[in-house]
mmCIF file of C-alpha atoms in Angstrom:
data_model
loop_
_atom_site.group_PDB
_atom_site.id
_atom_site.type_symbol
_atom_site.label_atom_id
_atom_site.label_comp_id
_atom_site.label_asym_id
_atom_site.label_seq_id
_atom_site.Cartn_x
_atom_site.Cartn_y
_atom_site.Cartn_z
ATOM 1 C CA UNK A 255 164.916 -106.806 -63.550
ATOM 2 C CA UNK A 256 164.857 -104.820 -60.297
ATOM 3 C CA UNK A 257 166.360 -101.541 -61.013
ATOM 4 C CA UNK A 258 167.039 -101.784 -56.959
ATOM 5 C CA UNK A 259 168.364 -105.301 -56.464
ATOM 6 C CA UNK A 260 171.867 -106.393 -56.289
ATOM 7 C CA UNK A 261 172.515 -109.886 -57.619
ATOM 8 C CA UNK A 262 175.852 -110.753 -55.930
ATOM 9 C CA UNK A 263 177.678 -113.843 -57.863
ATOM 10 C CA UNK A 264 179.549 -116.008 -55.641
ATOM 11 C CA UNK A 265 181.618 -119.347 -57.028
ATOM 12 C CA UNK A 266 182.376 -121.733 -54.353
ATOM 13 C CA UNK A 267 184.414 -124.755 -54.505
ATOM 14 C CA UNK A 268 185.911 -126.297 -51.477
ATOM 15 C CA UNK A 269 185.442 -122.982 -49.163
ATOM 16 C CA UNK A 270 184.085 -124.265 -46.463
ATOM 17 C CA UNK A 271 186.982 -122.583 -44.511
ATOM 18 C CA UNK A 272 186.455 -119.160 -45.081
ATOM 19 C CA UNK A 273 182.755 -119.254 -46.547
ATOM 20 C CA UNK A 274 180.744 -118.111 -43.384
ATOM 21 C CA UNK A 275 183.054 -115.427 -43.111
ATOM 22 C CA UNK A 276 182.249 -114.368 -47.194
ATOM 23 C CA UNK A 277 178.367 -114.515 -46.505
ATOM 24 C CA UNK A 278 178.235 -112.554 -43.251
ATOM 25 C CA UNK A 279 180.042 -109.848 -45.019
ATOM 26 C CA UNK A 280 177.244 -110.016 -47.193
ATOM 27 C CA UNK A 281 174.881 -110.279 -44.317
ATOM 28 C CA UNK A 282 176.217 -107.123 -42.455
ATOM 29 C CA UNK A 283 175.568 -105.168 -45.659
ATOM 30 C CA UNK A 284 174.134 -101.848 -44.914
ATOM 31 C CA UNK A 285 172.519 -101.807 -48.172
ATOM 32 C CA UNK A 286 169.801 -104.666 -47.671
ATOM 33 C CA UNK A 287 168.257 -105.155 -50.852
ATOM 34 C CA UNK A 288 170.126 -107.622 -52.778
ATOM 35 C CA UNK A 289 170.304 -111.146 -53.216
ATOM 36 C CA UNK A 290 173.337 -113.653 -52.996
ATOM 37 C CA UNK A 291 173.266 -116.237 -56.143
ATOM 38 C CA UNK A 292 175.695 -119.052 -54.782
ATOM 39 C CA UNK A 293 177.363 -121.596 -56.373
ATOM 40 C CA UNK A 294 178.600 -124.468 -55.395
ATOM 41 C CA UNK A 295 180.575 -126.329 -58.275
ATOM 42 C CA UNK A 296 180.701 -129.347 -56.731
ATOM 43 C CA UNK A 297 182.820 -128.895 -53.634
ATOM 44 C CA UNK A 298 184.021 -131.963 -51.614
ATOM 45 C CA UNK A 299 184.415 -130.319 -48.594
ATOM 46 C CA UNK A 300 181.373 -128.758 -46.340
ATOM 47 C CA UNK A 301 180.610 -125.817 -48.189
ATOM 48 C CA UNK A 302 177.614 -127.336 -49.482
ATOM 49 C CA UNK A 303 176.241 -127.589 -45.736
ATOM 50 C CA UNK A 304 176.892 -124.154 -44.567
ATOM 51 C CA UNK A 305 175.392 -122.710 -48.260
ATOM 52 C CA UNK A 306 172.594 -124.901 -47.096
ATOM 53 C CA UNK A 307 172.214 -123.456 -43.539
ATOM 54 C CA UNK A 308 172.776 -119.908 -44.488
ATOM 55 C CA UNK A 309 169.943 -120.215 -47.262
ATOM 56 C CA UNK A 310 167.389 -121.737 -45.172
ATOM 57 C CA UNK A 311 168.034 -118.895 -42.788
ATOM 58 C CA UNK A 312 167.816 -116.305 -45.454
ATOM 59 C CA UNK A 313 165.990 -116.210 -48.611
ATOM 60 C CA UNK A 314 167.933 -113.336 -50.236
ATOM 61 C CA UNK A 315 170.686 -116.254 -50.279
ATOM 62 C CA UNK A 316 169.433 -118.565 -53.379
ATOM 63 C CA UNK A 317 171.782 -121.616 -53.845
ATOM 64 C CA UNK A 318 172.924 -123.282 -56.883
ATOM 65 C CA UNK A 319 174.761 -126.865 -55.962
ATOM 66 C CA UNK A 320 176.323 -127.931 -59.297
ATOM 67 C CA UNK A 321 176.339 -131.552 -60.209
ATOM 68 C CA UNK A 322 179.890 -131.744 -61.846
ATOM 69 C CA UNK A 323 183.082 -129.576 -61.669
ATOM 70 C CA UNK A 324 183.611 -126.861 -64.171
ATOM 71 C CA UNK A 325 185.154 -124.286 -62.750
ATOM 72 C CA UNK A 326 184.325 -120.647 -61.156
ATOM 73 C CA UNK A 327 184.018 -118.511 -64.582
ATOM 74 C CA UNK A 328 180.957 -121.397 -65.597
ATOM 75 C CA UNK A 329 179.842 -121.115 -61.917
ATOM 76 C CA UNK A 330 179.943 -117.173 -62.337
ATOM 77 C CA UNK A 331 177.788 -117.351 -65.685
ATOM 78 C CA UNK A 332 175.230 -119.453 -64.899
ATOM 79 C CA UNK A 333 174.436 -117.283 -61.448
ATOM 80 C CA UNK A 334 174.213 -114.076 -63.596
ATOM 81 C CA UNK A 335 172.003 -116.530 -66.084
ATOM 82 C CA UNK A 336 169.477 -116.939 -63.288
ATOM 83 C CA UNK A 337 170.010 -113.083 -61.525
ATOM 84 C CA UNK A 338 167.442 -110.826 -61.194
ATOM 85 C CA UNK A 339 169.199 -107.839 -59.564
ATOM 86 C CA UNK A 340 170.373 -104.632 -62.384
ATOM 87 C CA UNK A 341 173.508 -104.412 -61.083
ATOM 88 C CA UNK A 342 176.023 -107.651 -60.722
ATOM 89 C CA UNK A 343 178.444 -107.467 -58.322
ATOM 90 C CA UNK A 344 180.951 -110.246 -57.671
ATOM 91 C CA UNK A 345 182.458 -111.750 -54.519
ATOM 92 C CA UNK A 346 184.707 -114.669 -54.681
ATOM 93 C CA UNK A 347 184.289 -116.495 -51.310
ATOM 94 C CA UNK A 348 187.564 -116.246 -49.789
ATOM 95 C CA UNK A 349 186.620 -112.899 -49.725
ATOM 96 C CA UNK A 350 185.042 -110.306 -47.515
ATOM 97 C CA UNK A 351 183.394 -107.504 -48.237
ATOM 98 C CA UNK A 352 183.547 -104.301 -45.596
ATOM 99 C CA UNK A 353 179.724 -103.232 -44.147
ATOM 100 C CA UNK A 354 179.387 -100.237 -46.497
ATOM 101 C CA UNK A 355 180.580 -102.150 -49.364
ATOM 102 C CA UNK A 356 177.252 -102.157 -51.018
ATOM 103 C CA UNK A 357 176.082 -98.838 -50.290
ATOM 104 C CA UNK A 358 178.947 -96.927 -51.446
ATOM 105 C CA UNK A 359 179.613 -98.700 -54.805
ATOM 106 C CA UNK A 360 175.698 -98.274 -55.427
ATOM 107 C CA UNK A 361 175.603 -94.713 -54.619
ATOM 108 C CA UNK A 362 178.853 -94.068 -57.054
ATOM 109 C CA UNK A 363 177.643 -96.162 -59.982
ATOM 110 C CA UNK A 364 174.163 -94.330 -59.639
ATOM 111 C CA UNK A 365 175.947 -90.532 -59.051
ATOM 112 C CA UNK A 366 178.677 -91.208 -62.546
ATOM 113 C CA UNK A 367 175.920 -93.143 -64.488
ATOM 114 C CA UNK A 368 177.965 -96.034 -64.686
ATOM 115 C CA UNK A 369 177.493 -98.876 -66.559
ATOM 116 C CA UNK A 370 180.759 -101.243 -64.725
ATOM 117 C CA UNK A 371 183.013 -100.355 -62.115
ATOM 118 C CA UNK A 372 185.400 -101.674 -60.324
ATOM 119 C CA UNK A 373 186.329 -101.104 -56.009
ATOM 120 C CA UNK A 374 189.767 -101.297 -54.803
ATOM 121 C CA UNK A 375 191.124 -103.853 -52.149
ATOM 122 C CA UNK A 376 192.990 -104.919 -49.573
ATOM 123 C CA UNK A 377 194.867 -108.069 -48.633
ATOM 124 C CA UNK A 378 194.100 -109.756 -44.910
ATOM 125 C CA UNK A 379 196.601 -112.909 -44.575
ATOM 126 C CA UNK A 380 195.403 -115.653 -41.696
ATOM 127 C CA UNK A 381 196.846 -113.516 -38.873
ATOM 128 C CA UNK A 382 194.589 -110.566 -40.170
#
């Protein structure tokens, strides 16, 4: 494991609506050094596509396209099966994350020697 790397776990199923959003948050990260472990569990919509375009454009974004439905927590566990980062970190992807996300919530879990923590949130409807 890399003591350094964030694995971020990201279900998807039909997101295609809000998923570029959810990556570019990730994207805009000012802590770089991480990796996004997507997947897709089996959407019907175009999530698949824009996991696919986002990937080939970034290799820090490693894609997972499930053959059959399951549901996010199996989604969740096989990502952190397959994650190489020493700290997971989850993002659903209806969600955003704000640019210092990362950086902060590294920087406390490394300053309290914490083993799990948690951030707190905020609610943006589709006006904003």
């Amino acid at each position: 494991m890399n003591e350094e790397l964030v694995s971020i776990i990201t279900p998807v199923y039909n997101s295609g609506r809000f998923l570029e959003q959810s990556i570019t948050s990730v994207l805009n990260q000012t802590y770089q050094n991480w990796e996004l472990r997507i997947v897709d569990d089996c959407s019907e919509d175009n999530s698949r596509q824009i996991i696919s375009r986002y990937a080939d454009a970034d290799n820090r974004i490693k894609p997972l396209f499930l053959n059959k439905n399951s549901g996010a927590g199996p989604a969740r566990n096989k990502a952190i099966e397959l994650a190489e980062g020493a700290v997971i970190a989850f993002l659903d992807s209806d969600d955003i994350w704000l640019p210092n996300k990362l950086e902060e919530h590294v920087a406390f879990m490394k300053a309290n020697d914490a083993a799990f923590s948690h951030t707190s949130y905020g609610f943006i409807n589709e006006t904003g």
